[in-house]
Coordinates of C-alpha atoms in Angstrom, one line a residue:
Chain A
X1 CA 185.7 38.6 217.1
X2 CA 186.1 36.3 214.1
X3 CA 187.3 33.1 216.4
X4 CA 183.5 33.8 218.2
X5 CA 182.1 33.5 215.3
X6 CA 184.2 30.4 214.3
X7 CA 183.2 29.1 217.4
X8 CA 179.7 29.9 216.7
X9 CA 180.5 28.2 213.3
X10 CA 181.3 25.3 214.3
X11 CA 178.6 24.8 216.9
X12 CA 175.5 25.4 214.2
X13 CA 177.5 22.4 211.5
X14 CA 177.2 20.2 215.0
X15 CA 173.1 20.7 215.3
X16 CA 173.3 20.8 211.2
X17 CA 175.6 17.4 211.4
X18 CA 172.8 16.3 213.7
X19 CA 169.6 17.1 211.4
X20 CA 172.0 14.8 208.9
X21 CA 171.8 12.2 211.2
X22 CA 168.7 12.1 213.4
X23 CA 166.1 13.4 210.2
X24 CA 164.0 10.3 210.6
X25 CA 163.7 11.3 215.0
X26 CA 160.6 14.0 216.2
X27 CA 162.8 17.0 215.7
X28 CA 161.8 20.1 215.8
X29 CA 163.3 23.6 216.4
X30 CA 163.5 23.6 220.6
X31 CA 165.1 20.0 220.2
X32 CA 167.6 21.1 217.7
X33 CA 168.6 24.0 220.1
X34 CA 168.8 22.1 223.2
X35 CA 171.2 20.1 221.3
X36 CA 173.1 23.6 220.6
X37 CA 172.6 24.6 223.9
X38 CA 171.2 27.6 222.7
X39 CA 167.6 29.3 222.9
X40 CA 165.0 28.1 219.9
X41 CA 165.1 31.9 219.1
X42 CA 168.7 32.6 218.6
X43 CA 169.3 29.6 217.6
X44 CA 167.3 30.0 214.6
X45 CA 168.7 33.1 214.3
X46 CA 172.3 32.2 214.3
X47 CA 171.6 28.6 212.2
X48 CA 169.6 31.1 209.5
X49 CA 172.7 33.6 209.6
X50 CA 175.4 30.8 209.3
X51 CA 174.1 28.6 206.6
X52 CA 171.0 31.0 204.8
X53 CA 167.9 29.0 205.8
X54 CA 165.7 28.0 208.7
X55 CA 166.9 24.7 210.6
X56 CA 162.9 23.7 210.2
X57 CA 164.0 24.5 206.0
X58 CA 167.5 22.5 206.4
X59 CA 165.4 19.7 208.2
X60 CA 163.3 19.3 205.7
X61 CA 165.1 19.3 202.9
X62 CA 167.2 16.7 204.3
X63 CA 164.0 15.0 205.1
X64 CA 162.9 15.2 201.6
X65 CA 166.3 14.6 200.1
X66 CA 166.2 11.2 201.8
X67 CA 162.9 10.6 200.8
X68 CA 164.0 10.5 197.0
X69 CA 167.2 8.7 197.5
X70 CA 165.3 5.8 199.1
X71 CA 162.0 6.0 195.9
X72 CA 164.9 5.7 194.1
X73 CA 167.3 2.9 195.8
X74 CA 164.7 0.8 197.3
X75 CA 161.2 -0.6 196.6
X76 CA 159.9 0.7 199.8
X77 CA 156.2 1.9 199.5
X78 CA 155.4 5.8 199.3
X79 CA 154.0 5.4 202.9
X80 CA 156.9 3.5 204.0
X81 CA 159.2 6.0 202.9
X82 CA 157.3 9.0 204.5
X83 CA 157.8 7.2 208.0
X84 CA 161.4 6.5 207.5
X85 CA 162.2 10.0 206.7
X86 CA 160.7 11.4 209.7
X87 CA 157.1 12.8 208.5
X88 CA 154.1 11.4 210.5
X89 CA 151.3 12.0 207.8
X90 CA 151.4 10.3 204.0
X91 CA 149.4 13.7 202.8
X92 CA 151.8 16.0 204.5
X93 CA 154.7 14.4 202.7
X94 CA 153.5 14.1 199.8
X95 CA 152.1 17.8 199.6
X96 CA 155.7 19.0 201.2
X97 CA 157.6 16.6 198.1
X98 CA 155.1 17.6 195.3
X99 CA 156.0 21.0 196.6
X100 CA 159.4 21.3 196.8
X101 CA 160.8 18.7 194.3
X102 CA 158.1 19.7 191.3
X103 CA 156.3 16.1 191.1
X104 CA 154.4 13.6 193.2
X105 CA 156.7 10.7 195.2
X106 CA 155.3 7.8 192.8
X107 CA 156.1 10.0 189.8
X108 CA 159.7 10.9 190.8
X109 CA 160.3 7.0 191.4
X110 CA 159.9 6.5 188.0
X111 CA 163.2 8.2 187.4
X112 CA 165.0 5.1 188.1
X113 CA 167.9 3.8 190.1
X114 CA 170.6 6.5 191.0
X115 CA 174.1 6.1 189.9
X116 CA 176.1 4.5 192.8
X117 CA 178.1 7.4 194.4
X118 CA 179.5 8.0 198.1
X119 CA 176.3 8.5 200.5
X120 CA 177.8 12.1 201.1
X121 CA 178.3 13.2 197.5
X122 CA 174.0 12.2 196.8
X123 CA 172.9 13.6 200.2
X124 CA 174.4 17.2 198.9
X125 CA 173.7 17.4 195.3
X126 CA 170.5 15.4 195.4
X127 CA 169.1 18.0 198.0
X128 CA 166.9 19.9 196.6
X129 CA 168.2 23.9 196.3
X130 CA 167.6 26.4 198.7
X131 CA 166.4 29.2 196.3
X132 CA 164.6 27.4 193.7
X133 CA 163.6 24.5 195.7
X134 CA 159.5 25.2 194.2
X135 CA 160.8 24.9 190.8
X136 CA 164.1 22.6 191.4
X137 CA 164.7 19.6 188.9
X138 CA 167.0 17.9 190.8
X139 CA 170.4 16.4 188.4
X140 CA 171.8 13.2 188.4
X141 CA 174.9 13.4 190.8
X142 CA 178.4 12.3 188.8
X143 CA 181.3 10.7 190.6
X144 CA 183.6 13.0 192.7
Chain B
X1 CA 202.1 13.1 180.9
X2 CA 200.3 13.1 184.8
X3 CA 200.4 10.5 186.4
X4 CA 199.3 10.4 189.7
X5 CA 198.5 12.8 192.8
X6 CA 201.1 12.8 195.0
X7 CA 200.0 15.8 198.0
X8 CA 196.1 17.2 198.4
X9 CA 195.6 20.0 200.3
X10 CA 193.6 21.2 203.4
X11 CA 193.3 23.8 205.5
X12 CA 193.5 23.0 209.5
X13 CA 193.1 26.7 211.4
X14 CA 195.8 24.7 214.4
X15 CA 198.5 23.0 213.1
X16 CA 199.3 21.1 215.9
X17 CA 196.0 20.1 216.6
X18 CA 195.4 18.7 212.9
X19 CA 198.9 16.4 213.8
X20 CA 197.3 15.5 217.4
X21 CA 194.2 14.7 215.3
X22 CA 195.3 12.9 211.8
X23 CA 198.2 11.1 213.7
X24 CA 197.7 10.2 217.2
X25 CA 194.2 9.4 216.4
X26 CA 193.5 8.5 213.0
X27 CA 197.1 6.5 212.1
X28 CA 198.9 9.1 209.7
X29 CA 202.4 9.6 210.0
X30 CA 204.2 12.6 209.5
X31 CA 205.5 12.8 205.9
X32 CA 207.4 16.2 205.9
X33 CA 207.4 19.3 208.6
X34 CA 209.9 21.8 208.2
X35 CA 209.5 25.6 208.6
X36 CA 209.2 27.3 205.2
X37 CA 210.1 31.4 205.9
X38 CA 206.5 31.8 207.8
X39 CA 204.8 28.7 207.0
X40 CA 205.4 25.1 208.5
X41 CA 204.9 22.9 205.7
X42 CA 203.1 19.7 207.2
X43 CA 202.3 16.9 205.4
X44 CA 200.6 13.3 206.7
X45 CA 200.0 9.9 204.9
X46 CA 198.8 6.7 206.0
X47 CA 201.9 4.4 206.5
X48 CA 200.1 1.9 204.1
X49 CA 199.8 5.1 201.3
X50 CA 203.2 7.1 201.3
X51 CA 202.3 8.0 198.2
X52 CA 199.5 9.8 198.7
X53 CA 200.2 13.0 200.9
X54 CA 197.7 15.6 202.8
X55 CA 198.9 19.1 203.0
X56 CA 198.3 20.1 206.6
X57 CA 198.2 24.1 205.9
X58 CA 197.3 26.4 207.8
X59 CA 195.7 30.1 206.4
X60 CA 197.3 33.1 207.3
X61 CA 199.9 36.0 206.3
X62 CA 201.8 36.7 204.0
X63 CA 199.6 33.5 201.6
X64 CA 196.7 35.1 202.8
X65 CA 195.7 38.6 204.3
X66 CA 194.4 38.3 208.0
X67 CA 191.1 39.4 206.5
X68 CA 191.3 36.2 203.9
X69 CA 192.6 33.8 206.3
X70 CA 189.7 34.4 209.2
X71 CA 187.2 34.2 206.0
X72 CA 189.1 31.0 205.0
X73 CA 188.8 29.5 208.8
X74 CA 185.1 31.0 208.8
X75 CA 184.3 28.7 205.9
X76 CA 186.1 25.8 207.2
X77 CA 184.2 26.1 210.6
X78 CA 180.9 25.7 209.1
X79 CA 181.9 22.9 206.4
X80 CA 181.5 24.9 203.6
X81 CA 185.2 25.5 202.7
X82 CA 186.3 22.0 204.2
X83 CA 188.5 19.6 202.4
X84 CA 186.9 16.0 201.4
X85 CA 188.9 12.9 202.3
X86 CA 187.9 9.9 201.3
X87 CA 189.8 7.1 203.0
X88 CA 189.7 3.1 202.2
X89 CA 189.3 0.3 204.9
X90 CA 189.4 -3.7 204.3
X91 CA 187.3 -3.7 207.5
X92 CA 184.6 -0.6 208.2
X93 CA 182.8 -2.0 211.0
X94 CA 186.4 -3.0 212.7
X95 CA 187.5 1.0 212.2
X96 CA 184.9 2.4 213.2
X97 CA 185.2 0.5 216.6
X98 CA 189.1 1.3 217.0
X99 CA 188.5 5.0 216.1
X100 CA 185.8 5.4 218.7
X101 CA 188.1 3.7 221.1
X102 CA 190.7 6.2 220.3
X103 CA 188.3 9.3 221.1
X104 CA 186.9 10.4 217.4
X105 CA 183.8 12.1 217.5
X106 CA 182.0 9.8 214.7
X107 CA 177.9 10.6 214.6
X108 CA 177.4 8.2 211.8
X109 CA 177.6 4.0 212.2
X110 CA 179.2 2.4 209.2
X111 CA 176.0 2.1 206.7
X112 CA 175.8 -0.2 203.2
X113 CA 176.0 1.1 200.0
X114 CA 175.7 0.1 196.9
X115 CA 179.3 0.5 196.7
X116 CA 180.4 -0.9 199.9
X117 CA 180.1 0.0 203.8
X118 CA 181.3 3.2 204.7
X119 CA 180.8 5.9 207.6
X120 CA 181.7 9.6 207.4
X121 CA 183.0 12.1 210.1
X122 CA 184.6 15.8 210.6
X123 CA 188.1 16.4 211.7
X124 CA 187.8 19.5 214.6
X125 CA 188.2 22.4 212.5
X126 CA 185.1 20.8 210.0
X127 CA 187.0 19.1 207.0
X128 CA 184.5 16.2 205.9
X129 CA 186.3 12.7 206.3
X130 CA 184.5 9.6 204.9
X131 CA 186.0 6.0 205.1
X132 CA 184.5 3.1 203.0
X133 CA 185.1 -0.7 203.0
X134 CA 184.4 -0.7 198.8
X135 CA 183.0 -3.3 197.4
X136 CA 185.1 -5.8 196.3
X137 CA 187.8 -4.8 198.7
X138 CA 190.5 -3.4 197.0
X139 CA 193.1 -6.0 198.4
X140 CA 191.2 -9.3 197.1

């Protein structure tokens, strides 16, 4: 029993590896499971049992973790950023951002430049929480 | 007092997978394996690093309860308990060519930092690997 759901494990971090990866593509939920070879309802299921939130949740908080690694690493335009990190309308990222991270995008650029840590160690702590994620204030990430 | 780290630890569920893995396909050698009462102790290191070890171990009885060590592979299945190894390169564009010639499942291309070029994969259990070329390279 427990090595199926190892298996099962390991098969939701691949489509969750892949939402790491391919956040900027069209995904949506009956993508994600084709690529878990799954069914869009179990496979929400099982990703929501595995890890504790929706894949369309874990997609975009990736989506909007991105977003404020790059206001804050590059001087790409608000608009410019929304497109990279996948979203197709500037209000609908900018309501989703204000939303989950507390502030508008132009306002959490004025943060300043992030400290230079390994791409992995920002994309998990500067990820907004799952919990809180209406109230998060997001911390600078230290050195691992 | 301390003065350096000598062995880190991660759990591999397969022992013999995790040497079929980290040797044969990454370029670790095999530092110790001998059979401790129930437990092989394994350890890798790069040829280059001998002084810097990784503790190949795998969970189970009498270190861990049968309950404790399916918990333990659970957690390491869905990245949650996985070990971190961060790995140096003078050439990440170069490794992550040979390493996709030798069969490694790597889903990211090697990307630029602010601290230098690196690319990150998972060994098959779901331990986090990530390589970096740092910025000055570390052998100018």
């Amino acid at each position: 029993m427990s090595r199926s759901t190892e298996d099962s494990h390991r098969r939701m971090l691949r489509a969750r590896d892949a939402v790491d990866r391919r956040y900027a593509e069209p995904l949506d939920v009956p993508a994600l499971a084709r690529l878990a070879h799954v069914s869009p309802a179990h496979f929400i299921r099982t990703f929501r049992a595995t890890f504790g939130e929706t894949p369309n949740r874990y997609l975009q908080r990736r989506r909007i973790e991105r977003a404020m690694f790059l206001l804050r690493t590059s001087d790409a335009t608000v608009t410019d950023v929304c497109m990279r990190v996948g979203f197709s309308s500037l209000g609908t990222f900018s309501r989703v951002f204000s939303a989950v991270v507390g502030e508008a995008p132009s306002v959490y650029r004025r943060r300043g430049p992030l400290a230079p840590v390994p791409g992995c160690f920002a994309m998990a702590w500067l990820r907004p929480g799952v919990e809180t994620a209406g109230s998060e204030k997001p911390g600078e990430p230290t050195a691992p | 007092m301390l003065t350096s780290i000598s062995i880190s630890q991660i759990f591999v569920p397969d022992q013999d997978a995790a040497l079929a893995f980290y040797v044969d396909q990454l370029g670790f050698a095999v530092q110790a394996d001998v059979q401790f009462g129930p437990m092989r102790f394994l350890t890798v290191a790069l040829p280059t690093d001998p002084g810097h070890a990784v503790l190949l171990e795998k969970p189970g009885p009498p270190g861990h309860s049968e309950e404790t060590a399916a918990q333990v592979r659970e957690l390491v299945a869905k990245g949650a308990a996985g070990g971190h190894l961060f790995l140096t390169t003078d050439d990440a564009h170069r490794t992550h060519a040979e390493l996709a010639a030798r069969g490694v499942e790597l889903p990211e291309a090697p990307t630029v930092q602010p601290y230098g070029i690196d690319f990150g994969f998972r060994d098959p259990f779901g331990n986090h690997l990530r390589v970096a070329q740092t910025t000055p390279p570390p052998s100018a």
